[in-house]
XYZ file of N, CA, C and O in Angstrom:
636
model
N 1.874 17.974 -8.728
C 2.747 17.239 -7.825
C 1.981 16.045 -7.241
O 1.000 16.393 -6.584
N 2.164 14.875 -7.309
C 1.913 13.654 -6.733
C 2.056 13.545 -5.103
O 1.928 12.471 -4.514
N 2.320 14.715 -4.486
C 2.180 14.257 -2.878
C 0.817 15.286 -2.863
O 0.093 15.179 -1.873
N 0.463 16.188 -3.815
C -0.488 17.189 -3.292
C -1.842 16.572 -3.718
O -2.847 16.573 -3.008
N -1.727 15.905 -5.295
C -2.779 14.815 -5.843
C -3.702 13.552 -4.137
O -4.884 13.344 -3.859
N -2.473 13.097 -3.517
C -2.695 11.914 -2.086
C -3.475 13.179 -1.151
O -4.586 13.226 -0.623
N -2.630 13.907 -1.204
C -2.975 14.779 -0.399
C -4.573 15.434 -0.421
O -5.416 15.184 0.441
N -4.710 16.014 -1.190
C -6.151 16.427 -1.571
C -7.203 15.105 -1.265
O -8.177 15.137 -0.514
N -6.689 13.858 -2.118
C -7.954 12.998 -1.694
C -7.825 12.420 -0.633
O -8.566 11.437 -0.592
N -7.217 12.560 0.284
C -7.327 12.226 2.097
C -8.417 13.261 2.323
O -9.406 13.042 3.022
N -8.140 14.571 1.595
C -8.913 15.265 2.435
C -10.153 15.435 2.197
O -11.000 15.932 2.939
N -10.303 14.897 0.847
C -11.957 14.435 0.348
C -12.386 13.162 1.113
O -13.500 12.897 1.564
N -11.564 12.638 1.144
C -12.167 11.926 2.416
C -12.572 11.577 3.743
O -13.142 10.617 4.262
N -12.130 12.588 4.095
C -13.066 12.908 5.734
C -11.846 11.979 6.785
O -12.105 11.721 7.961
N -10.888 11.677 6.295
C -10.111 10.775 6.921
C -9.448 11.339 7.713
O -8.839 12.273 7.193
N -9.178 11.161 9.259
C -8.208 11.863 10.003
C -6.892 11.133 9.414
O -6.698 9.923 9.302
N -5.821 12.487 8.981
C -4.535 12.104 8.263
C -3.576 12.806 9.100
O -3.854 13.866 9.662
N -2.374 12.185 9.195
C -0.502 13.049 9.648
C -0.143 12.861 8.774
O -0.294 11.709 8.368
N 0.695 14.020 7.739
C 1.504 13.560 6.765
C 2.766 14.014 7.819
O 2.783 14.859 8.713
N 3.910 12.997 7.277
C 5.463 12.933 8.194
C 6.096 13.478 6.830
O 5.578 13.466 5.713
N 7.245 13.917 7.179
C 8.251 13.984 6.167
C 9.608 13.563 6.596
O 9.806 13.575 7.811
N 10.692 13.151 5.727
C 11.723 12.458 6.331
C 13.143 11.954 5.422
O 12.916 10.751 5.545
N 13.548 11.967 5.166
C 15.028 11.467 4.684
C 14.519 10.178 4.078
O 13.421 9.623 4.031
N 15.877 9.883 3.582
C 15.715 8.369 3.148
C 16.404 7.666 4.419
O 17.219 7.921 5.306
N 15.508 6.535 3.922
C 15.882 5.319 5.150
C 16.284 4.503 5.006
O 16.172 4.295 3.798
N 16.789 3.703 5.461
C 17.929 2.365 4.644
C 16.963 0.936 5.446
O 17.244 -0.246 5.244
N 16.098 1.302 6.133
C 15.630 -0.100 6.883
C 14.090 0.147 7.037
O 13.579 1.255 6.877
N 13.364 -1.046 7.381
C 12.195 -0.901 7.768
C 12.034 -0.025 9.392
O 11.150 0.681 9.877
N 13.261 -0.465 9.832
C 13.187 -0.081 11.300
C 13.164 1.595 11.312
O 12.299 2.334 11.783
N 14.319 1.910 10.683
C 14.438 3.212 10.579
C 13.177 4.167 10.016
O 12.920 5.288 10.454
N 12.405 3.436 8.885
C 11.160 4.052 8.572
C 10.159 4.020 9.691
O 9.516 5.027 9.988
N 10.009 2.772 10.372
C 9.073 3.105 11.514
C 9.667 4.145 12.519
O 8.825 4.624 13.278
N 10.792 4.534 12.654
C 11.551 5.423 14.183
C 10.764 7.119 12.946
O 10.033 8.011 13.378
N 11.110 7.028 11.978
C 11.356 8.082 11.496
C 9.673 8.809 11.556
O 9.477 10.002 11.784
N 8.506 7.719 11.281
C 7.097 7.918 10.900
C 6.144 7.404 12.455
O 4.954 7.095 12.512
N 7.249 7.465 13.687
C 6.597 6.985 14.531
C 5.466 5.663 15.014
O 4.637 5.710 15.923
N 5.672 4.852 14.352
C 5.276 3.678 14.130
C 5.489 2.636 14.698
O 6.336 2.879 15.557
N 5.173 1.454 14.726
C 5.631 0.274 14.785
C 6.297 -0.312 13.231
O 5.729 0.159 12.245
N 7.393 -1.249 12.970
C 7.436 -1.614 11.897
C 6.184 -2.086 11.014
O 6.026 -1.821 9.823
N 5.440 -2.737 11.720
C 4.195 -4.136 11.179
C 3.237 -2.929 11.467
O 2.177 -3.394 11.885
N 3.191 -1.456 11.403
C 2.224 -1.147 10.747
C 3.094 0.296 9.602
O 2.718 1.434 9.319
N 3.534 0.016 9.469
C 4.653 0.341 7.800
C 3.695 -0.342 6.814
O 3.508 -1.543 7.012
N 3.109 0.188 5.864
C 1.940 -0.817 5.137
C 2.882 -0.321 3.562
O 2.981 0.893 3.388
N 3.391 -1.057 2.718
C 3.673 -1.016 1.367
C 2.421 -1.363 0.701
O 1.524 -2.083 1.140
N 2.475 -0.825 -0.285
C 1.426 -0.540 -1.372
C 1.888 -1.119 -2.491
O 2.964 -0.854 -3.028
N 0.929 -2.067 -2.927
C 1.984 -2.970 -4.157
C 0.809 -3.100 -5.124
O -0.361 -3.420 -4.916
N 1.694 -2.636 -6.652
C 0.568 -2.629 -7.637
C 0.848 -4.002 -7.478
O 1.735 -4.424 -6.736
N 0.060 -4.746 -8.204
C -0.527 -6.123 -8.926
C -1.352 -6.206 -9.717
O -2.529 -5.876 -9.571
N -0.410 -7.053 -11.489
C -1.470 -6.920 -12.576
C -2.117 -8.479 -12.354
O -1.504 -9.502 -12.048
N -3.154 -8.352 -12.541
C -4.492 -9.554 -12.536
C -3.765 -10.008 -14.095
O -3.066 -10.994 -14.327
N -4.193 -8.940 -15.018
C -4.233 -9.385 -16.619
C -3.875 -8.092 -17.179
O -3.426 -7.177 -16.489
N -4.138 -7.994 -18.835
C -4.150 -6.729 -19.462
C -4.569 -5.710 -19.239
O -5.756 -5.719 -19.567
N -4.187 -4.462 -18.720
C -4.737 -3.240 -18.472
C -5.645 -3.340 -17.183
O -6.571 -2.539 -17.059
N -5.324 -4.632 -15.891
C -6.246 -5.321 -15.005
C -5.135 -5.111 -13.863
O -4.246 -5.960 -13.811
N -5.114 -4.061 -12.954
C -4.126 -3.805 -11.680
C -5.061 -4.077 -10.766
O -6.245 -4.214 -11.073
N -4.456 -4.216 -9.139
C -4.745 -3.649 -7.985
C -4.394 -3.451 -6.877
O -3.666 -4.389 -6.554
N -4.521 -2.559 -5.868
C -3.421 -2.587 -5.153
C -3.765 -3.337 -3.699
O -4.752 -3.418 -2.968
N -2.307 -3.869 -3.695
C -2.454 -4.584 -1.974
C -1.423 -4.377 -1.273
O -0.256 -4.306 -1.658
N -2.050 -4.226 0.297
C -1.806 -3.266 1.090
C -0.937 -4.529 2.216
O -1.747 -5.261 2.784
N -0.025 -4.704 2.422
C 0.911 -5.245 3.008
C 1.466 -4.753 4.597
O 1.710 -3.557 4.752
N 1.622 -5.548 5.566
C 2.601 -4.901 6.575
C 4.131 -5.331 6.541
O 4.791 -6.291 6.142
N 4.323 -4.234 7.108
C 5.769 -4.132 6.710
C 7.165 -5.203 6.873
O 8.296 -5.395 6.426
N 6.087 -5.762 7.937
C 6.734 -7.387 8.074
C 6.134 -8.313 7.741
O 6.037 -9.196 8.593
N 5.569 -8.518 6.602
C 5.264 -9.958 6.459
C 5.468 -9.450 4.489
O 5.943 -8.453 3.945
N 5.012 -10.366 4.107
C 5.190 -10.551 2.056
C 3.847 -11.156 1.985
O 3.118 -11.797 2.742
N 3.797 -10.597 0.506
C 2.729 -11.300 -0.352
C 2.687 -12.817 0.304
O 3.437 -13.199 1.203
N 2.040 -13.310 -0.095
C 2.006 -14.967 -0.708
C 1.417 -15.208 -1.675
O 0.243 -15.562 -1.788
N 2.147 -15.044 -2.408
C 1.764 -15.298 -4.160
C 0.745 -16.564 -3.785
O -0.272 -16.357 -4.445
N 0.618 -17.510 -3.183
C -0.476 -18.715 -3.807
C -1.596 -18.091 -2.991
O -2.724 -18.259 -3.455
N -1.492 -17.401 -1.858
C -2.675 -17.387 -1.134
C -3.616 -16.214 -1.753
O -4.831 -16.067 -1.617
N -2.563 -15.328 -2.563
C -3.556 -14.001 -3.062
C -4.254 -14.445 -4.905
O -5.159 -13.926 -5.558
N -3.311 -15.611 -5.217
C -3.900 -16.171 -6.541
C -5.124 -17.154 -6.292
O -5.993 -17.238 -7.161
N -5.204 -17.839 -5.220
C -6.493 -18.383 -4.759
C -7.785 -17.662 -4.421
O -8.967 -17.965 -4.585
N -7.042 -16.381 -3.783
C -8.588 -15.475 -3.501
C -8.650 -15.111 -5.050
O -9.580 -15.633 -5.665
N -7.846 -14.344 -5.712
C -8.744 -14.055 -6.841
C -8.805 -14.636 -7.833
O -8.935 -14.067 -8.917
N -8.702 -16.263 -7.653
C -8.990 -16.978 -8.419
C -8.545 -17.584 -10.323
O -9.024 -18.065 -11.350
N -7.161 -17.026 -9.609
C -6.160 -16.754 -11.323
C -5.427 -17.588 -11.177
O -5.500 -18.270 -10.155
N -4.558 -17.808 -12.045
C -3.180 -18.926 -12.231
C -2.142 -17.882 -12.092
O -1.135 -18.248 -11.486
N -2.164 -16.737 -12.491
C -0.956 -16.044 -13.155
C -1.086 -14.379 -12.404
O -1.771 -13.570 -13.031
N -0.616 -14.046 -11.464
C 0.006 -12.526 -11.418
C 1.293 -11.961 -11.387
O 2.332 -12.479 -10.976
N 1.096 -10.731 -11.915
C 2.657 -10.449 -12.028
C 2.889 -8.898 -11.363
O 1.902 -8.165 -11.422
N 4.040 -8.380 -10.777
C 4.264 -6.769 -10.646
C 4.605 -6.118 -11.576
O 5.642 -6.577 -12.055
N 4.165 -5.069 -12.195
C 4.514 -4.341 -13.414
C 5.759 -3.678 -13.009
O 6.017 -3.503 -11.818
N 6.533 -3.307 -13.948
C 7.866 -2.589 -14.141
C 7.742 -1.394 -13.349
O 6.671 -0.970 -12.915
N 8.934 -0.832 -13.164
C 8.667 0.393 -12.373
C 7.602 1.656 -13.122
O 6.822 2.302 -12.422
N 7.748 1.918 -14.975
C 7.438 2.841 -15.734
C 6.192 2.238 -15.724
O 5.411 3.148 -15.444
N 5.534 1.147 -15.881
C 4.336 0.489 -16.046
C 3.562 1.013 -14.672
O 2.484 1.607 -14.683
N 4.187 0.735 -13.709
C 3.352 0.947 -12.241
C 3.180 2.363 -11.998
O 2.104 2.706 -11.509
N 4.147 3.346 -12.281
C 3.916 4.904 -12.298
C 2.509 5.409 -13.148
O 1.635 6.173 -12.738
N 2.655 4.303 -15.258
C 1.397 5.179 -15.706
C 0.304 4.585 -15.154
O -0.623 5.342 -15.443
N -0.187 3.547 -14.443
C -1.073 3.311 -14.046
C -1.762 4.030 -12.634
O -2.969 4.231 -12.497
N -0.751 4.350 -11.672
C -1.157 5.261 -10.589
C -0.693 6.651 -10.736
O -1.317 7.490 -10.088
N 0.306 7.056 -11.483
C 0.613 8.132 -11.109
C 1.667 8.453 -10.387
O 2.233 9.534 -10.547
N 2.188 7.273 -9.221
C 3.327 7.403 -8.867
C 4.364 6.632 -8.767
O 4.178 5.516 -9.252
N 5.472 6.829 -8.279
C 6.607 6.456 -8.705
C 6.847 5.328 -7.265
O 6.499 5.506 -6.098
N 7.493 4.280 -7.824
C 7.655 2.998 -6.733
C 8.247 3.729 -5.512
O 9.144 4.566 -5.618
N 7.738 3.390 -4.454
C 8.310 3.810 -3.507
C 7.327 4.800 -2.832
O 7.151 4.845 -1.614
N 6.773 5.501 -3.636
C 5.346 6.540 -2.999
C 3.921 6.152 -3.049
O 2.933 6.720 -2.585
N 4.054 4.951 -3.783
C 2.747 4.483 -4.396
C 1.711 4.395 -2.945
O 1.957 3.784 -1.905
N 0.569 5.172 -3.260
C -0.830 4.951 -2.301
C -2.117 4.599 -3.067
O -2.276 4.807 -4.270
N -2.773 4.194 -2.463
C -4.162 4.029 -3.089
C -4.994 5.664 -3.243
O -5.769 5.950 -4.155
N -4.616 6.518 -2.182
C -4.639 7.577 -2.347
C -4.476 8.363 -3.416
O -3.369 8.528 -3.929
N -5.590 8.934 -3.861
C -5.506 9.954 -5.414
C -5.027 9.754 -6.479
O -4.941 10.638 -7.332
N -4.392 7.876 -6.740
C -4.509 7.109 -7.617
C -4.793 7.614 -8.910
O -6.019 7.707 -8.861
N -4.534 7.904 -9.758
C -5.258 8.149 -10.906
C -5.700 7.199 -11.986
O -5.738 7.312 -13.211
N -6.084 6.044 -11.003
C -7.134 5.090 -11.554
C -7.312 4.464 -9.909
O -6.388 3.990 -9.248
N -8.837 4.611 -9.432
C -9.005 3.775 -8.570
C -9.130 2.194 -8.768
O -10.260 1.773 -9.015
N -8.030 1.234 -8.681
C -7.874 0.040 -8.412
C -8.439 -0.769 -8.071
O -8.112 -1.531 -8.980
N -9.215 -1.460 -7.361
C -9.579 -2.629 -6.380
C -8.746 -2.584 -5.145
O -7.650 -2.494 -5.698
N -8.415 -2.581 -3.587
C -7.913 -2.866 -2.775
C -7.858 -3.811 -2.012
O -8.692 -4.005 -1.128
N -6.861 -4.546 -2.239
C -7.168 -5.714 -1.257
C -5.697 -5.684 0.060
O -4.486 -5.845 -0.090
N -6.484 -5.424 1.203
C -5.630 -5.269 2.738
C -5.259 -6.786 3.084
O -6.091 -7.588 2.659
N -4.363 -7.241 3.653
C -4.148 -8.345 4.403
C -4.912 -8.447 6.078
O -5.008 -7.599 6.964
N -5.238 -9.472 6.022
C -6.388 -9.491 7.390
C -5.613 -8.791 8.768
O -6.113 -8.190 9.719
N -4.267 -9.111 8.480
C -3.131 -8.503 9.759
C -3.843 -7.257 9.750
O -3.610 -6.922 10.911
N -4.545 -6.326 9.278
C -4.349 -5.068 9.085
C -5.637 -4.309 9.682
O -5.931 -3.127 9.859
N -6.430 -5.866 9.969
C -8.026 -5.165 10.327
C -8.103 -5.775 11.827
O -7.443 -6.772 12.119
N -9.063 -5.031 12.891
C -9.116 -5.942 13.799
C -9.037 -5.395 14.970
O -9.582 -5.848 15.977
N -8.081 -3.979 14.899
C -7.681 -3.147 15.967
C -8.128 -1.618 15.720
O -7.564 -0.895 14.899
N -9.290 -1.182 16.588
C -10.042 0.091 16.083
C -9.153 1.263 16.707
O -9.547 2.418 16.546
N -8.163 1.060 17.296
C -7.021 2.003 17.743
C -6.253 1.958 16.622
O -6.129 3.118 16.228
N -5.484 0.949 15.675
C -4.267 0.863 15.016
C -4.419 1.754 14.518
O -5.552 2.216 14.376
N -2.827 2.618 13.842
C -2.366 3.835 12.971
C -1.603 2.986 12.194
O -1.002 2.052 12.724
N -1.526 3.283 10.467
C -1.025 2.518 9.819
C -0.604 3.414 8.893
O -1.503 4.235 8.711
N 0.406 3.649 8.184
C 1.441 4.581 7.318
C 1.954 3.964 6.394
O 2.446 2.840 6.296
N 1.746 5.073 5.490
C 1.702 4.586 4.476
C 2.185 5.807 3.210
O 2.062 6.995 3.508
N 2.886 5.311 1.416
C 3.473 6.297 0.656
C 2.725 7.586 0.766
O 1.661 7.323 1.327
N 2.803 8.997 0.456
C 1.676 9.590 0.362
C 2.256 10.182 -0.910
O 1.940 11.371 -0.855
N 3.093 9.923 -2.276
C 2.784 10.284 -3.395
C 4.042 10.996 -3.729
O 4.073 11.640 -4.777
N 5.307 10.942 -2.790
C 6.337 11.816 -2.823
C 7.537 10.924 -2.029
O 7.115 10.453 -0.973
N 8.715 10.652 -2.279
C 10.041 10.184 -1.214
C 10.008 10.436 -0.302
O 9.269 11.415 -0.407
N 10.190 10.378 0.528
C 10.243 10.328 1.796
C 8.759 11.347 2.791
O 8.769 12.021 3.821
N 7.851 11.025 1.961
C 6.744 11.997 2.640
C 5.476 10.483 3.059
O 5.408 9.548 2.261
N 4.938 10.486 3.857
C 4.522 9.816 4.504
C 2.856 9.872 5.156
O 2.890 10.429 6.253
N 1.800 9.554 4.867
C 0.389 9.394 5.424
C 0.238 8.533 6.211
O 0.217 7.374 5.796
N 0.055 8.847 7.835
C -0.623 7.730 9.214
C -2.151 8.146 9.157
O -2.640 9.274 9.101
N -2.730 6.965 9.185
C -4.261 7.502 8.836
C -4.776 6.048 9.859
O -4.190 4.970 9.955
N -5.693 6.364 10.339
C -6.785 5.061 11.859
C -6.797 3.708 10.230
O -7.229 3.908 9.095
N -6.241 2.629 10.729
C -6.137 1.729 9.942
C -8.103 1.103 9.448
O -8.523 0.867 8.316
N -8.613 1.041 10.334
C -9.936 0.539 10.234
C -10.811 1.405 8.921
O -11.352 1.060 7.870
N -10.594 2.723 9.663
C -11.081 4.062 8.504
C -10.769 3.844 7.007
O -11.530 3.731 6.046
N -9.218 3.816 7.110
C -8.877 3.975 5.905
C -9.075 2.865 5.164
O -8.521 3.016 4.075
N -9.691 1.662 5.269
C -9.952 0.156 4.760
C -11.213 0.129 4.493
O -11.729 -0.618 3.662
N -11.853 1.037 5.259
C -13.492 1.556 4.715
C -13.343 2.464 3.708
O -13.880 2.310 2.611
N -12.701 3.336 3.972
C -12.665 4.374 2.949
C -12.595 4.046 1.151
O -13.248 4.340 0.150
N -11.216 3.159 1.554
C -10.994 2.378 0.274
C -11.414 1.393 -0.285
O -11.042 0.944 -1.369
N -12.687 0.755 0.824
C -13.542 -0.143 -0.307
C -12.702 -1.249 -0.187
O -12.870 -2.047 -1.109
N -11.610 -1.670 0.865
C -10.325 -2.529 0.756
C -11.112 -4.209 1.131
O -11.945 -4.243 2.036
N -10.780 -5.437 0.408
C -10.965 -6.443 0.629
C -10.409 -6.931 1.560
O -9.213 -6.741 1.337
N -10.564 -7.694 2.910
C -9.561 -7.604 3.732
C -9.661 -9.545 3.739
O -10.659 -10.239 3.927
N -8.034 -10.036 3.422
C -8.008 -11.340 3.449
C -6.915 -11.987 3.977
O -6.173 -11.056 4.292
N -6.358 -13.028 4.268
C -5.649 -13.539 4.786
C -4.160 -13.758 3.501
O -3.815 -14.923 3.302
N -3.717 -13.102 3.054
C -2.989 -13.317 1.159
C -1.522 -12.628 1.942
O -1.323 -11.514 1.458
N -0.750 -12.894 2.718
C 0.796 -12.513 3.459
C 1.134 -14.057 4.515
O 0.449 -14.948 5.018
N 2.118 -13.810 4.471
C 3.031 -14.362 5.176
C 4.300 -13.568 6.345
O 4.337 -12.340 6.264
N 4.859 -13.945 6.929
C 6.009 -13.281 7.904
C 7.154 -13.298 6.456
O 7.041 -13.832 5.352
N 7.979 -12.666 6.917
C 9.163 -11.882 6.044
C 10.027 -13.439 6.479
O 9.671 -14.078 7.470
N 11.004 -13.829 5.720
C 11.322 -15.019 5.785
C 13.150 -14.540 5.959
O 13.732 -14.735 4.892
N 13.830 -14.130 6.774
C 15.224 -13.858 7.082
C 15.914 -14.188 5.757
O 17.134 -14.069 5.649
């Protein structure tokens, strides 16, 4: 099972973890009421292929988006793309929507958006490998843990 796979490697990692569980949600808002949160720390997990057989994942808040030019400048490419839903499952293991860097079954590269570092209190939540099941883990920790690049590559959510 893919929530027990996240699950196990939180706990190899020494990381203080809450897993939530919860319904489906139709909004960002509703996911933060449901996971106790703030929205903007709702963190989506987004594969990204560099190149051939070349992923990694970046770690987003829940209000703001990529910026495709600012994350192709840090890593220095012309061209990224998001793999298909079946493409992004065999590469992690899970299915859009649960995806974590967590127990991955290929550790990735991580790259966090700078929003995400900065505050040694923040709690930040995130897929844990299952629908509606949910990991809040100390945002600072878990960006160490994961080896996460932390850069300025988002923007605000644009109405």
């Amino acid at each position: 099972m893919s929530e027990q796979r996240a699950t196990d490697a939180l706990e190899a990692s020494g990381l203080e973890f809450e897993i939530t569980r919860h319904g489906r949600v139709g909004s960002l808002a509703e996911a933060a009421a449901a996971r106790g949160v703030q929205p903007r720390d709702i963190i989506k997990t987004l594969v990204v292929r560099r190149g051939e057989g070349d992923f990694l994942f970046v770690l987003v808040p829940g209000d703001r988006e990529i910026s495709w030019p600012k994350l192709r400048a840090l890593l220095g490419v012309n061209r990224l793309s998001m793999p298909d839903k079946e493409v992004a499952k065999q590469v992690t293991g899970y299915e859009r929507g649960t995806i974590t860097p967590f127990g991955s079954t290929t550790a990735w590269p991580v790259i966090a958006d700078g929003d995400l570092s900065g505050d040694p209190g923040r709690r930040i939540s995130l897929g844990a490998g299952a629908h509606g099941v949910a990991v809040t883990v100390p945002a600072e920790a878990a960006l160490a843990d994961l080896g996460a690049q932390v850069a300025d590559i988002t923007e605000p959510l644009r109405d």
